[in-house]
Structure formats: structure tokens, C-alpha cells
Coordinates of C-alpha atoms in Angstrom, one line a residue:
M14 CA -41.7 100.1 50.1
A15 CA -42.5 102.7 47.8
F16 CA -41.6 102.3 44.1
S17 CA -38.6 104.6 42.9
R18 CA -39.4 106.7 40.2
R19 CA -37.6 105.0 37.6
A20 CA -39.5 101.9 38.7
R21 CA -42.6 103.7 38.6
G22 CA -42.0 105.1 34.7
G23 CA -40.9 101.3 34.0
V24 CA -44.4 100.2 35.0
I25 CA -46.2 103.0 33.1
L26 CA -44.3 102.1 29.8
M27 CA -45.2 98.5 30.1
A28 CA -48.7 99.7 30.4
L29 CA -48.6 101.7 27.4
A30 CA -46.9 99.1 25.9
L31 CA -49.4 96.3 26.6
L32 CA -52.1 98.9 25.9
A33 CA -50.8 99.6 22.4
G34 CA -50.3 95.8 21.7
A35 CA -53.8 95.4 22.5
L36 CA -54.9 97.8 20.3
W37 CA -52.6 96.6 17.3
L38 CA -54.4 92.7 17.8
D39 CA -57.5 94.4 17.8
R40 CA -56.6 95.9 14.5
P41 CA -58.6 94.3 11.4
E42 CA -56.2 92.5 9.0
S43 CA -57.4 94.4 6.1
A44 CA -55.9 97.6 7.5
A45 CA -52.5 96.8 6.8
A46 CA -50.8 98.7 4.5
S47 CA -49.8 95.9 2.1
Q48 CA -50.8 92.4 1.6
S49 CA -49.5 89.2 1.0
T50 CA -49.9 85.5 0.6
D51 CA -47.8 82.4 -0.3
Y52 CA -50.9 80.7 -1.8
A53 CA -49.9 82.1 -5.5
Y54 CA -49.1 80.6 -8.7
V55 CA -48.1 81.5 -12.0
H56 CA -50.8 80.9 -14.8
A57 CA -51.7 81.4 -18.4
D58 CA -54.7 80.5 -20.6
F59 CA -53.1 77.7 -22.1
T60 CA -55.3 75.5 -25.2
Q61 CA -56.0 71.9 -25.3
V62 CA -55.6 70.9 -28.9
A63 CA -57.7 68.0 -29.9
A64 CA -58.7 66.1 -33.2
R65 CA -62.0 67.2 -34.9
V66 CA -62.3 63.9 -36.6
P67 CA -61.0 60.4 -35.9
G68 CA -58.2 58.9 -37.7
T69 CA -55.0 57.6 -37.8
L70 CA -51.9 59.7 -36.8
A71 CA -49.7 60.4 -40.3
Q72 CA -47.3 62.7 -39.7
V73 CA -46.0 64.7 -36.1
L74 CA -44.6 67.8 -36.9
V75 CA -43.7 69.1 -33.7
E76 CA -41.6 68.5 -30.7
D77 CA -42.3 69.1 -26.8
N78 CA -41.1 72.6 -25.8
Q79 CA -41.2 73.8 -29.3
H80 CA -42.3 77.4 -30.0
V81 CA -45.3 77.6 -32.5
A82 CA -47.0 80.4 -34.5
A83 CA -50.8 80.4 -34.7
G84 CA -51.8 78.6 -37.9
D85 CA -48.5 76.2 -37.9
L86 CA -49.0 72.8 -38.8
L87 CA -49.0 70.3 -35.9
A88 CA -50.0 67.0 -37.3
T89 CA -52.1 65.6 -39.8
L90 CA -54.3 62.4 -40.1
D91 CA -54.5 59.5 -42.8
D92 CA -56.8 61.5 -45.0
R93 CA -57.5 58.7 -47.8
D94 CA -61.2 58.1 -46.8
Y95 CA -61.8 61.8 -46.4
A96 CA -60.7 62.4 -49.6
A97 CA -62.7 59.5 -51.2
A98 CA -65.5 61.0 -49.4
L99 CA -65.0 64.5 -51.0
A100 CA -64.5 62.9 -54.5
S101 CA -67.8 61.2 -54.1
A102 CA -69.8 64.4 -53.1
R103 CA -68.0 66.5 -55.7
A104 CA -69.3 63.7 -58.2
Q105 CA -72.8 64.2 -57.0
V106 CA -72.6 67.8 -57.2
A107 CA -71.6 67.3 -61.2
G108 CA -74.4 65.0 -61.8
E109 CA -76.8 67.3 -60.1
Q110 CA -75.3 69.9 -62.3
A111 CA -75.8 68.0 -65.4
A112 CA -79.4 67.1 -64.5
I113 CA -80.0 70.9 -64.0
D114 CA -78.4 71.3 -67.4
S115 CA -80.6 68.8 -69.2
L116 CA -83.4 70.3 -67.6
R117 CA -82.7 73.8 -69.1
A118 CA -82.0 72.5 -72.4
Q119 CA -85.5 70.4 -71.9
Q120 CA -87.0 73.8 -71.3
A121 CA -85.7 75.6 -74.5
R122 CA -86.9 72.7 -76.4
Q123 CA -90.3 72.9 -75.1
A124 CA -90.5 76.7 -76.0
A125 CA -89.9 75.6 -79.5
T126 CA -92.5 72.8 -79.3
I127 CA -95.2 75.6 -78.3
R128 CA -94.1 77.8 -81.0
Q129 CA -94.0 75.0 -83.5
A130 CA -98.0 73.7 -81.7
A131 CA -99.1 77.5 -82.1
A132 CA -97.9 77.8 -85.8
V133 CA -100.0 74.6 -86.6
L134 CA -102.9 75.8 -84.7
D135 CA -102.5 79.2 -87.1
G136 CA -102.3 76.9 -90.0
D137 CA -105.5 75.1 -89.0
D138 CA -107.2 78.3 -88.3
A139 CA -106.4 79.4 -91.9
S140 CA -107.7 76.2 -93.5
L141 CA -110.9 76.1 -91.4
M142 CA -111.4 79.7 -92.5
L143 CA -111.4 78.2 -96.3
A144 CA -113.5 75.2 -95.2
R145 CA -116.1 77.2 -93.9
A146 CA -116.4 79.4 -96.8
E147 CA -116.4 76.3 -99.5
A148 CA -119.2 74.6 -96.8
A149 CA -121.4 77.7 -97.3
R150 CA -120.7 78.2 -100.9
Y151 CA -122.0 74.3 -101.5
R152 CA -124.7 74.6 -99.3
K153 CA -126.0 78.2 -101.4
L154 CA -125.4 76.1 -104.7
A155 CA -127.1 73.0 -103.5
A156 CA -130.2 75.4 -102.4
E157 CA -130.4 77.1 -105.6
G158 CA -129.8 73.6 -107.7
S159 CA -126.5 74.6 -108.9
G160 CA -124.7 72.1 -107.1
T161 CA -125.0 68.4 -106.0
V162 CA -125.9 67.1 -102.7
Q163 CA -122.7 65.0 -102.6
Q164 CA -120.4 68.1 -103.3
R165 CA -122.2 70.1 -100.2
Q166 CA -121.6 66.8 -98.0
Q167 CA -117.8 66.7 -99.0
A168 CA -117.3 70.6 -98.1
Q169 CA -119.1 70.0 -94.5
S170 CA -117.1 66.9 -93.9
Q171 CA -113.9 68.6 -94.6
L172 CA -115.0 71.3 -92.5
Q173 CA -115.3 68.9 -89.5
V174 CA -112.3 67.1 -89.7
L175 CA -110.5 70.5 -90.0
Q176 CA -112.2 71.5 -86.9
A177 CA -111.4 68.1 -85.0
G178 CA -107.7 68.7 -86.0
R179 CA -108.0 72.0 -84.9
A180 CA -109.1 70.8 -81.4
Q181 CA -106.3 68.0 -81.5
H182 CA -103.7 70.5 -82.4
A183 CA -105.2 73.1 -79.6
A184 CA -104.9 70.2 -77.0
A185 CA -101.6 69.8 -78.1
L186 CA -100.6 73.4 -77.7
E187 CA -102.2 73.2 -74.1
A188 CA -100.2 69.7 -72.9
A189 CA -97.0 71.6 -74.4
R190 CA -97.9 74.8 -72.5
R191 CA -98.2 72.5 -69.2
Q192 CA -94.9 70.9 -69.5
V193 CA -93.3 73.8 -69.2
D194 CA -94.8 73.8 -65.6
V195 CA -93.7 70.4 -65.2
L196 CA -90.0 71.5 -66.2
D197 CA -89.8 74.0 -63.9
A198 CA -90.9 72.1 -61.1
G199 CA -88.4 69.5 -62.0
L200 CA -85.7 72.6 -62.3
R201 CA -86.6 73.6 -59.0
Q202 CA -86.3 70.1 -57.3
A203 CA -82.9 69.5 -59.4
Q204 CA -81.8 73.3 -57.9
A205 CA -82.5 71.9 -54.4
Q206 CA -81.1 68.6 -54.7
L207 CA -77.8 70.6 -56.1
A208 CA -78.0 72.7 -53.2
Q209 CA -77.7 69.4 -50.8
A210 CA -75.2 68.1 -52.7
Q211 CA -73.1 71.5 -52.5
A212 CA -73.8 71.2 -48.8
A213 CA -72.5 67.6 -48.7
Q214 CA -69.6 68.8 -50.7
A215 CA -68.4 71.6 -48.5
A216 CA -69.3 69.4 -45.0
A217 CA -66.9 66.8 -46.9
E218 CA -64.2 69.6 -47.7
L219 CA -64.4 70.7 -44.0
Q220 CA -63.9 67.3 -43.1
L221 CA -60.6 66.7 -45.0
S222 CA -59.4 69.8 -43.7
Y223 CA -59.8 68.7 -39.9
T224 CA -57.1 66.2 -41.1
R225 CA -54.6 69.2 -41.1
I226 CA -54.4 69.6 -37.1
T227 CA -53.3 73.3 -37.0
A228 CA -52.0 75.6 -34.1
P229 CA -54.9 78.0 -32.6
I230 CA -52.8 80.2 -30.7
A231 CA -49.0 81.3 -30.5
G232 CA -47.4 79.6 -27.8
V233 CA -45.2 76.6 -26.6
V234 CA -46.1 73.2 -27.2
G235 CA -46.6 70.9 -23.9
H236 CA -48.5 67.8 -22.7
R237 CA -47.9 66.0 -26.2
A238 CA -49.4 62.9 -26.7
L239 CA -48.8 62.5 -30.5
R240 CA -47.3 59.3 -32.0
V241 CA -47.3 58.4 -35.5
G242 CA -49.4 55.7 -36.3
A243 CA -51.8 56.0 -33.1
Y244 CA -55.6 56.2 -33.8
V245 CA -56.9 59.5 -32.2
A246 CA -60.6 60.2 -31.5
P247 CA -62.3 63.9 -31.5
G248 CA -62.3 65.5 -28.5
K249 CA -59.3 63.8 -26.9
P250 CA -56.6 66.5 -26.3
L251 CA -53.3 65.7 -27.8
L252 CA -51.2 68.4 -26.5
A253 CA -51.1 72.0 -25.2
I254 CA -50.0 75.6 -26.1
V255 CA -48.8 77.5 -23.7
P256 CA -48.9 81.2 -24.3
L257 CA -45.8 82.3 -22.0
D258 CA -45.9 85.7 -23.4
R259 CA -49.4 86.1 -21.6
L260 CA -48.5 84.9 -18.3
Y261 CA -50.3 86.3 -15.1
V262 CA -50.5 85.1 -11.3
E263 CA -53.5 83.7 -9.6
A264 CA -53.0 84.6 -5.8
N265 CA -55.8 83.3 -3.3
F266 CA -55.8 85.8 -0.8
R267 CA -57.9 85.3 2.6
E268 CA -61.3 87.3 2.7
T269 CA -60.2 89.4 5.5
Q270 CA -57.5 90.9 3.4
L271 CA -59.5 92.0 0.5
A272 CA -61.6 95.2 2.1
R273 CA -59.1 97.8 0.5
V274 CA -57.7 95.7 -2.5
R275 CA -58.6 97.2 -5.9
P276 CA -57.5 97.0 -9.0
G277 CA -54.6 99.2 -10.2
Q278 CA -52.7 98.6 -7.2
Q279 CA -49.0 98.0 -7.5
V280 CA -47.9 94.5 -6.5
R281 CA -44.3 93.3 -6.0
I282 CA -43.9 89.4 -6.7
A283 CA -41.3 87.2 -5.7
V284 CA -40.6 84.0 -7.4
D285 CA -39.5 80.9 -5.6
A286 CA -37.5 79.7 -8.4
L287 CA -35.8 83.0 -9.0
P288 CA -34.7 83.8 -5.3
D289 CA -32.7 86.9 -6.5
V290 CA -35.6 88.4 -8.4
E291 CA -38.2 90.6 -7.6
L292 CA -41.1 91.3 -10.2
T293 CA -43.6 93.9 -10.4
G294 CA -47.3 93.9 -11.6
R295 CA -50.7 95.4 -11.0
V296 CA -53.9 94.1 -9.7
D297 CA -55.9 92.8 -12.6
S298 CA -59.0 92.1 -11.0
L299 CA -60.7 90.2 -8.1
G300 CA -62.6 86.9 -8.4
P301 CA -66.4 86.8 -8.2
A302 CA -66.8 84.1 -5.9
S303 CA -64.4 81.8 -3.4
G304 CA -62.7 78.7 -4.7
V305 CA -64.4 76.7 -2.6
T306 CA -67.8 78.0 -4.3
Y307 CA -67.4 75.8 -7.3
A308 CA -66.4 72.5 -5.8
P309 CA -69.0 70.0 -7.0
I310 CA -69.7 69.2 -3.3
A311 CA -70.3 71.8 -0.9
P312 CA -68.0 71.5 2.0
H313 CA -71.3 72.5 4.3
N314 CA -72.4 69.5 6.5
A315 CA -76.0 69.2 7.7
T316 CA -75.3 67.7 11.2
G317 CA -75.6 71.2 13.1
N318 CA -71.8 71.1 13.7
F319 CA -70.3 74.6 12.5
T320 CA -66.4 75.4 12.1
K321 CA -66.0 78.7 10.9
I322 CA -63.1 78.8 8.3
V323 CA -62.1 81.8 6.3
Q324 CA -62.5 81.7 2.8
R325 CA -60.0 82.7 0.0
L326 CA -60.6 84.4 -3.3
P327 CA -58.9 84.7 -6.3
V328 CA -56.7 88.0 -7.4
R329 CA -55.4 88.0 -10.8
I330 CA -52.2 90.2 -11.1
A331 CA -50.8 90.9 -14.3
F332 CA -47.1 91.5 -14.8
D333 CA -45.8 94.7 -16.2
T334 CA -44.3 94.2 -19.1
G335 CA -40.4 94.8 -20.3
Q336 CA -39.2 93.0 -17.5
P337 CA -36.3 90.6 -18.8
A338 CA -36.8 88.0 -16.1
L339 CA -40.4 87.0 -17.2
Q340 CA -38.7 84.7 -19.8
K341 CA -37.8 82.4 -17.1
L342 CA -41.2 82.2 -15.7
R343 CA -43.3 78.9 -16.2
V344 CA -46.8 77.8 -15.5
G345 CA -47.0 76.7 -12.0
M346 CA -44.2 78.1 -10.6
S347 CA -45.0 79.2 -7.1
V348 CA -44.8 83.2 -6.2
Q349 CA -45.5 85.4 -3.3
P350 CA -47.2 88.6 -4.2
E351 CA -47.4 91.8 -2.1
I352 CA -49.9 94.0 -2.7
D353 CA -48.9 97.7 -2.0
I354 CA -52.7 98.9 -0.9
D355 CA -51.5 102.6 -0.4
D356 CA -51.3 102.5 -3.8
D357 CA -54.9 102.8 -4.4
Q358 CA -55.9 103.8 -8.1
E359 CA -59.6 104.9 -7.2

């Protein structure tokens, strides 16, 4: 029995529909006009606050969920040990400064000693000039018979005494000049010790300042573990500060979705906690590696068995500013972003 015209038309339409469906199924996922995922969460680059020095908490000045500004005082540690260390360092600096002052005074006194020794030597030179003249005169008189041998000998002896005295005084002058080098070396050593003491004082001041724990950024206090009287160790997180004014979305898209995703494309964002609100944003950047790449143990086995798994790569999405609903967002909330691929900014 032959098919009627209507039946043949239905068969053709069905065949065309099956062909269109086959072509649609063979179409790559990245060719879609939009890409979405429910594997996405609200994030913020929050900061963990930890103590820089060990100590006992003396004051806690913030509460959970409190807004703080950068530089606000969060807590203080018992600073008595650090204050005592600073006082000791300051005393050491004062002692080294006193040593330098003493050496400089000795240098000034040594300069006067050198001038005094030089003046004595000048006097010796004048006395020697007279003694040489006297010795020469008495030698001449003795040779002529006008003077006695005793006078000549006395004049000669006086000349030798004066020469010995001058040599002694010249040595004293040289020693005084050499002492200047000794004092200069001592001064340089004292100055080095002063610099070391000042560095120790600066370190003690820094350690004391660390007993005041301040907020490094502005945000909201969370995960607070501060209790008065508790002992804290350096590096142990005490609280977190979350900058709620700098939230973003980290969405993990399948690698097969990302062929046409570009920074700048518009994104519509549905928030599970806000069912009647749709936020907007822009693709900020694409991650350099899949999440599993950073795993400490690679998921690849060595048995020869292989099961291909589509990987996911993080896409960072920035919220558009000026949206009142952003005030209701919190880190960790689940969202469903949908990227408008046709809104290509290239």
C-alpha cells in the first residue's frame, strides 16, 4: 500500500529533525552562545593576622564580624619583657656614646699634650744652641790657656745632658703623636660598637611594636581566636580580615567550555542565597592551570589503566560596581555565573 502524501511529508520532517539533532549533538560545547556552571563560589583575598612575637594577650579590642580599618589596633600583648629589653638596649647605646665622648675628650687632651711636648722640644733646641756655643767657647779658651780644663769639661757635660734631655723629649713627642693613632682606632671601634648597640635598640623597639597587633587591611573580622590571657606563638593565625568590598567569583568551567571565553565578556550571576537577584560582572582572567594540577599527589596512576576526565579551569569574574545586592554577599556563597560569549571584547 502506497504512503499517502501526508505520511511521506511526516517521514521527511522526521528525517530532517533526526539529522538536525545529530548535527546539534555533534556541535562542540564551546560553540554555544553562553557558558555557565554551578561550580562557582564567592571569594575574597582575605588576610590571616598572626602575632610576630610570642607573648600573652593583654587586650582584645575587636569582636567577631566587626568592621575595621587598616591600621586599627586589634589586640595587645603583655609588653613588659620587651620594654625591659628596650631599656637595656637604650642603656647600652648611652654607654657606648659615653665611651665615644670620653675618647674624643682624650683626643683633645692629646692634642694639647703634643703641643706641650713640641714646646718643650723647642726649649731644648734653644738651650742646646746656648750650650753648644758655651762648649765651643770654653774649648777655645782652654786651648789658648785662658780657661781651665774643668770649665771646658763642665760645658761639654752640660751640652751632653741637654742633648740627652732633648732626645728624651723628642721621644715623648713621638709617643704623643703615636697615641693619636691609638685613640683614633679606639674611637672607630667605639663608633662600631655604638652602631651595633643602636641596631640592637632598633630591633628592641621593633619587637616592642610587635606587641601591638594592628589590622593590615580594611575589612570584616572573622575566624577570631583571640582570648585575653592566652599565650600566642609567632605565626599562629589569630583572626582573618575579609575585605567584603573586593569580592569576586571563582568559577570552575570545564575545559571544553573555554575555547571562546575571553576577559571582558559580560557575565550574569545568580546567587543561591538571593533567589530573586541577578548580579552582573565581567570575566577578569582565566587561570593558568587546572585545579588538579596543584594537587600534591597527581591523580595519574601508573598501572596503564586510563580514564579520561574532563578537567576544570578557574575563571575569575569581577562584579560590576554600584550593585546594592553586593552588600549581602559573603565569602563562600554558591553562585551560578553565565558568560555571554557573544559579548566578545577582542
